[in-house]
Amino acid sequence: MKPTLGTDRRAPTLGAVEALRLLYFTYLHEGFLSLWRGNSATMVRVVPYAAIQFSAHEEYKRVLGCYYGFHGEALPPWPRLLAGALAGTTAASITYPLDLVRARMAVTPKEMYSNIFQVFIRISREEGLKTLYHGFTPTVLGVIPYAGLSFFTYETLKSLHREYSGHRQPYPFERMIFGACAGIIGQSASYPLDVVRRRMQTAGVTGHPRTSIACTLGAIVREEGLVRGLYKGLSMNWLKGPIAVGISFTTFDLMQILLRRLQS
């Protein structure tokens, strides 16, 4: 029987082992391409978010470099952390409605929303435009440590590599490793706020009351426990996150190098 509106449709959060088992059985019963089901909805948010974040990071590095007197050089630690945090905040602020829509589609029956545009229309009509930014505060609070530490870790590891290896640029596989480390550190630091964000985004359709960050945080801890509630699913993110972040950083760096060579 399909869940109806008001029922909490959140699937139980999977650990890494359970997730791999689910992937295997999905492949066996539904085919290889089924592993990418729903990817288009994710890409609608990820593509503009990544584009804005990386371009903003380059601009913030340039501005902070000029301000602190590091023209064309690697930024020192504090400005490096600030540039990443500002880039993540900028991207999250612009693309947040897409993130909320994606979260809504994940916890509601397919019959409720036929496509992403219908989600925007129904939320605007039935709940008001301000609902598109419900949960925005915990998102920004989570993005600041996530993006700040991710970019900081990646840039720091590249700087240390130049200093101790004698090579001006790391190899692609080294960039992947640096990005993976950045993903683990960033996600681990911001994960509890990510859990709060998801709860607040889906409160209107899962039966949970719309409350503040503090009340939502308290409710999660009371209902599910401190560690089980706020770090539920973290092991799966440790499996997925480092790969995704590593590929993102590596792809951006290599494309940037390629474009600079083409321009010169």
mmCIF file with all atom_site columns, N, CA and C in Angstrom, residues 69-100:
data_model
loop_
_atom_site.group_PDB
_atom_site.id
_atom_site.type_symbol
_atom_site.label_atom_id
_atom_site.label_alt_id
_atom_site.label_comp_id
_atom_site.label_asym_id
_atom_site.label_entity_id
_atom_site.label_seq_id
_atom_site.pdbx_PDB_ins_code
_atom_site.Cartn_x
_atom_site.Cartn_y
_atom_site.Cartn_z
_atom_site.occupancy
_atom_site.B_iso_or_equiv
_atom_site.pdbx_formal_charge
_atom_site.auth_seq_id
_atom_site.auth_comp_id
_atom_site.auth_asym_id
_atom_site.auth_atom_id
_atom_site.pdbx_PDB_model_num
ATOM 1  N N  . GLY A 1 69  ? 47.125 41.002 0.030  1.00 0.00 ? 69  GLY A N  1
ATOM 2  C CA . GLY A 1 69  ? 48.417 41.202 -0.601 1.00 0.00 ? 69  GLY A CA 1
ATOM 3  C C  . GLY A 1 69  ? 49.075 39.937 -1.120 1.00 0.00 ? 69  GLY A C  1
ATOM 4  N N  . PHE A 1 70  ? 48.251 38.922 -1.477 1.00 0.00 ? 70  PHE A N  1
ATOM 5  C CA . PHE A 1 70  ? 48.810 37.669 -2.016 1.00 0.00 ? 70  PHE A CA 1
ATOM 6  C C  . PHE A 1 70  ? 48.411 37.551 -3.484 1.00 0.00 ? 70  PHE A C  1
ATOM 7  N N  . HIS A 1 71  ? 48.856 38.472 -4.288 1.00 0.00 ? 71  HIS A N  1
ATOM 8  C CA . HIS A 1 71  ? 48.495 38.499 -5.705 1.00 0.00 ? 71  HIS A CA 1
ATOM 9  C C  . HIS A 1 71  ? 49.089 37.292 -6.428 1.00 0.00 ? 71  HIS A C  1
ATOM 10 N N  . GLY A 1 72  ? 48.201 36.432 -6.967 1.00 0.00 ? 72  GLY A N  1
ATOM 11 C CA . GLY A 1 72  ? 48.665 35.287 -7.742 1.00 0.00 ? 72  GLY A CA 1
ATOM 12 C C  . GLY A 1 72  ? 49.343 34.208 -6.932 1.00 0.00 ? 72  GLY A C  1
ATOM 13 N N  . GLU A 1 73  ? 49.351 34.306 -5.618 1.00 0.00 ? 73  GLU A N  1
ATOM 14 C CA . GLU A 1 73  ? 49.981 33.298 -4.776 1.00 0.00 ? 73  GLU A CA 1
ATOM 15 C C  . GLU A 1 73  ? 48.918 32.540 -3.990 1.00 0.00 ? 73  GLU A C  1
ATOM 16 N N  . ALA A 1 74  ? 49.338 31.423 -3.392 1.00 0.00 ? 74  ALA A N  1
ATOM 17 C CA . ALA A 1 74  ? 48.418 30.644 -2.568 1.00 0.00 ? 74  ALA A CA 1
ATOM 18 C C  . ALA A 1 74  ? 48.042 31.449 -1.328 1.00 0.00 ? 74  ALA A C  1
ATOM 19 N N  . LEU A 1 75  ? 46.763 31.435 -0.994 1.00 0.00 ? 75  LEU A N  1
ATOM 20 C CA . LEU A 1 75  ? 46.296 32.172 0.172  1.00 0.00 ? 75  LEU A CA 1
ATOM 21 C C  . LEU A 1 75  ? 46.759 31.496 1.462  1.00 0.00 ? 75  LEU A C  1
ATOM 22 N N  . PRO A 1 76  ? 46.973 32.266 2.520  1.00 0.00 ? 76  PRO A N  1
ATOM 23 C CA . PRO A 1 76  ? 47.264 31.675 3.822  1.00 0.00 ? 76  PRO A CA 1
ATOM 24 C C  . PRO A 1 76  ? 46.019 30.986 4.376  1.00 0.00 ? 76  PRO A C  1
ATOM 25 N N  . PRO A 1 77  ? 46.148 30.222 5.462  1.00 0.00 ? 77  PRO A N  1
ATOM 26 C CA . PRO A 1 77  ? 45.039 29.379 5.940  1.00 0.00 ? 77  PRO A CA 1
ATOM 27 C C  . PRO A 1 77  ? 43.713 30.091 6.158  1.00 0.00 ? 77  PRO A C  1
ATOM 28 N N  . TRP A 1 78  ? 43.693 31.208 6.910  1.00 0.00 ? 78  TRP A N  1
ATOM 29 C CA . TRP A 1 78  ? 42.415 31.832 7.244  1.00 0.00 ? 78  TRP A CA 1
ATOM 30 C C  . TRP A 1 78  ? 41.669 32.330 6.004  1.00 0.00 ? 78  TRP A C  1
ATOM 31 N N  . PRO A 1 79  ? 42.284 33.097 5.097  1.00 0.00 ? 79  PRO A N  1
ATOM 32 C CA . PRO A 1 79  ? 41.570 33.500 3.879  1.00 0.00 ? 79  PRO A CA 1
ATOM 33 C C  . PRO A 1 79  ? 41.175 32.307 3.005  1.00 0.00 ? 79  PRO A C  1
ATOM 34 N N  . ARG A 1 80  ? 41.982 31.257 3.028  1.00 0.00 ? 80  ARG A N  1
ATOM 35 C CA . ARG A 1 80  ? 41.662 30.046 2.261  1.00 0.00 ? 80  ARG A CA 1
ATOM 36 C C  . ARG A 1 80  ? 40.365 29.418 2.771  1.00 0.00 ? 80  ARG A C  1
ATOM 37 N N  . LEU A 1 81  ? 40.201 29.367 4.089  1.00 0.00 ? 81  LEU A N  1
ATOM 38 C CA . LEU A 1 81  ? 38.979 28.837 4.703  1.00 0.00 ? 81  LEU A CA 1
ATOM 39 C C  . LEU A 1 81  ? 37.798 29.744 4.404  1.00 0.00 ? 81  LEU A C  1
ATOM 40 N N  . LEU A 1 82  ? 38.018 31.043 4.469  1.00 0.00 ? 82  LEU A N  1
ATOM 41 C CA . LEU A 1 82  ? 36.952 32.015 4.229  1.00 0.00 ? 82  LEU A CA 1
ATOM 42 C C  . LEU A 1 82  ? 36.466 31.964 2.784  1.00 0.00 ? 82  LEU A C  1
ATOM 43 N N  . ALA A 1 83  ? 37.378 31.830 1.843  1.00 0.00 ? 83  ALA A N  1
ATOM 44 C CA . ALA A 1 83  ? 36.998 31.764 0.429  1.00 0.00 ? 83  ALA A CA 1
ATOM 45 C C  . ALA A 1 83  ? 36.085 30.576 0.157  1.00 0.00 ? 83  ALA A C  1
ATOM 46 N N  . GLY A 1 84  ? 36.412 29.421 0.736  1.00 0.00 ? 84  GLY A N  1
ATOM 47 C CA . GLY A 1 84  ? 35.574 28.244 0.558  1.00 0.00 ? 84  GLY A CA 1
ATOM 48 C C  . GLY A 1 84  ? 34.205 28.415 1.176  1.00 0.00 ? 84  GLY A C  1
ATOM 49 N N  . ALA A 1 85  ? 34.151 28.972 2.390  1.00 0.00 ? 85  ALA A N  1
ATOM 50 C CA . ALA A 1 85  ? 32.873 29.170 3.072  1.00 0.00 ? 85  ALA A CA 1
ATOM 51 C C  . ALA A 1 85  ? 31.987 30.145 2.295  1.00 0.00 ? 85  ALA A C  1
ATOM 52 N N  . LEU A 1 86  ? 32.569 31.224 1.786  1.00 0.00 ? 86  LEU A N  1
ATOM 53 C CA . LEU A 1 86  ? 31.805 32.202 1.017  1.00 0.00 ? 86  LEU A CA 1
ATOM 54 C C  . LEU A 1 86  ? 31.300 31.616 -0.299 1.00 0.00 ? 86  LEU A C  1
ATOM 55 N N  . ALA A 1 87  ? 32.120 30.788 -0.935 1.00 0.00 ? 87  ALA A N  1
ATOM 56 C CA . ALA A 1 87  ? 31.709 30.162 -2.195 1.00 0.00 ? 87  ALA A CA 1
ATOM 57 C C  . ALA A 1 87  ? 30.528 29.223 -1.971 1.00 0.00 ? 87  ALA A C  1
ATOM 58 N N  . GLY A 1 88  ? 30.593 28.408 -0.925 1.00 0.00 ? 88  GLY A N  1
ATOM 59 C CA . GLY A 1 88  ? 29.495 27.496 -0.621 1.00 0.00 ? 88  GLY A CA 1
ATOM 60 C C  . GLY A 1 88  ? 28.224 28.243 -0.257 1.00 0.00 ? 88  GLY A C  1
ATOM 61 N N  . THR A 1 89  ? 28.351 29.311 0.519  1.00 0.00 ? 89  THR A N  1
ATOM 62 C CA . THR A 1 89  ? 27.188 30.102 0.916  1.00 0.00 ? 89  THR A CA 1
ATOM 63 C C  . THR A 1 89  ? 26.529 30.757 -0.292 1.00 0.00 ? 89  THR A C  1
ATOM 64 N N  . THR A 1 90  ? 27.335 31.266 -1.205 1.00 0.00 ? 90  THR A N  1
ATOM 65 C CA . THR A 1 90  ? 26.804 31.893 -2.417 1.00 0.00 ? 90  THR A CA 1
ATOM 66 C C  . THR A 1 90  ? 26.017 30.889 -3.257 1.00 0.00 ? 90  THR A C  1
ATOM 67 N N  . ALA A 1 91  ? 26.598 29.717 -3.478 1.00 0.00 ? 91  ALA A N  1
ATOM 68 C CA . ALA A 1 91  ? 25.934 28.694 -4.292 1.00 0.00 ? 91  ALA A CA 1
ATOM 69 C C  . ALA A 1 91  ? 24.654 28.201 -3.629 1.00 0.00 ? 91  ALA A C  1
ATOM 70 N N  . ALA A 1 92  ? 24.709 27.963 -2.319 1.00 0.00 ? 92  ALA A N  1
ATOM 71 C CA . ALA A 1 92  ? 23.528 27.476 -1.599 1.00 0.00 ? 92  ALA A CA 1
ATOM 72 C C  . ALA A 1 92  ? 22.409 28.507 -1.612 1.00 0.00 ? 92  ALA A C  1
ATOM 73 N N  . SER A 1 93  ? 22.743 29.782 -1.482 1.00 0.00 ? 93  SER A N  1
ATOM 74 C CA . SER A 1 93  ? 21.734 30.845 -1.455 1.00 0.00 ? 93  SER A CA 1
ATOM 75 C C  . SER A 1 93  ? 20.978 30.929 -2.775 1.00 0.00 ? 93  SER A C  1
ATOM 76 N N  . ILE A 1 94  ? 21.697 30.760 -3.876 1.00 0.00 ? 94  ILE A N  1
ATOM 77 C CA . ILE A 1 94  ? 21.077 30.905 -5.198 1.00 0.00 ? 94  ILE A CA 1
ATOM 78 C C  . ILE A 1 94  ? 20.276 29.668 -5.583 1.00 0.00 ? 94  ILE A C  1
ATOM 79 N N  . THR A 1 95  ? 20.751 28.482 -5.237 1.00 0.00 ? 95  THR A N  1
ATOM 80 C CA . THR A 1 95  ? 20.126 27.245 -5.709 1.00 0.00 ? 95  THR A CA 1
ATOM 81 C C  . THR A 1 95  ? 19.278 26.544 -4.658 1.00 0.00 ? 95  THR A C  1
ATOM 82 N N  . TYR A 1 96  ? 19.071 27.155 -3.492 1.00 0.00 ? 96  TYR A N  1
ATOM 83 C CA . TYR A 1 96  ? 18.366 26.456 -2.415 1.00 0.00 ? 96  TYR A CA 1
ATOM 84 C C  . TYR A 1 96  ? 16.973 25.947 -2.800 1.00 0.00 ? 96  TYR A C  1
ATOM 85 N N  . PRO A 1 97  ? 16.140 26.728 -3.501 1.00 0.00 ? 97  PRO A N  1
ATOM 86 C CA . PRO A 1 97  ? 14.823 26.194 -3.869 1.00 0.00 ? 97  PRO A CA 1
ATOM 87 C C  . PRO A 1 97  ? 14.900 24.870 -4.626 1.00 0.00 ? 97  PRO A C  1
ATOM 88 N N  . LEU A 1 98  ? 15.915 24.697 -5.456 1.00 0.00 ? 98  LEU A N  1
ATOM 89 C CA . LEU A 1 98  ? 16.080 23.431 -6.175 1.00 0.00 ? 98  LEU A CA 1
ATOM 90 C C  . LEU A 1 98  ? 16.376 22.291 -5.213 1.00 0.00 ? 98  LEU A C  1
ATOM 91 N N  . ASP A 1 99  ? 17.125 22.579 -4.160 1.00 0.00 ? 99  ASP A N  1
ATOM 92 C CA . ASP A 1 99  ? 17.433 21.563 -3.164 1.00 0.00 ? 99  ASP A CA 1
ATOM 93 C C  . ASP A 1 99  ? 16.177 21.162 -2.407 1.00 0.00 ? 99  ASP A C  1
ATOM 94 N N  . LEU A 1 100 ? 15.357 22.134 -2.049 1.00 0.00 ? 100 LEU A N  1
ATOM 95 C CA . LEU A 1 100 ? 14.117 21.833 -1.341 1.00 0.00 ? 100 LEU A CA 1
ATOM 96 C C  . LEU A 1 100 ? 13.169 21.013 -2.212 1.00 0.00 ? 100 LEU A C  1
#
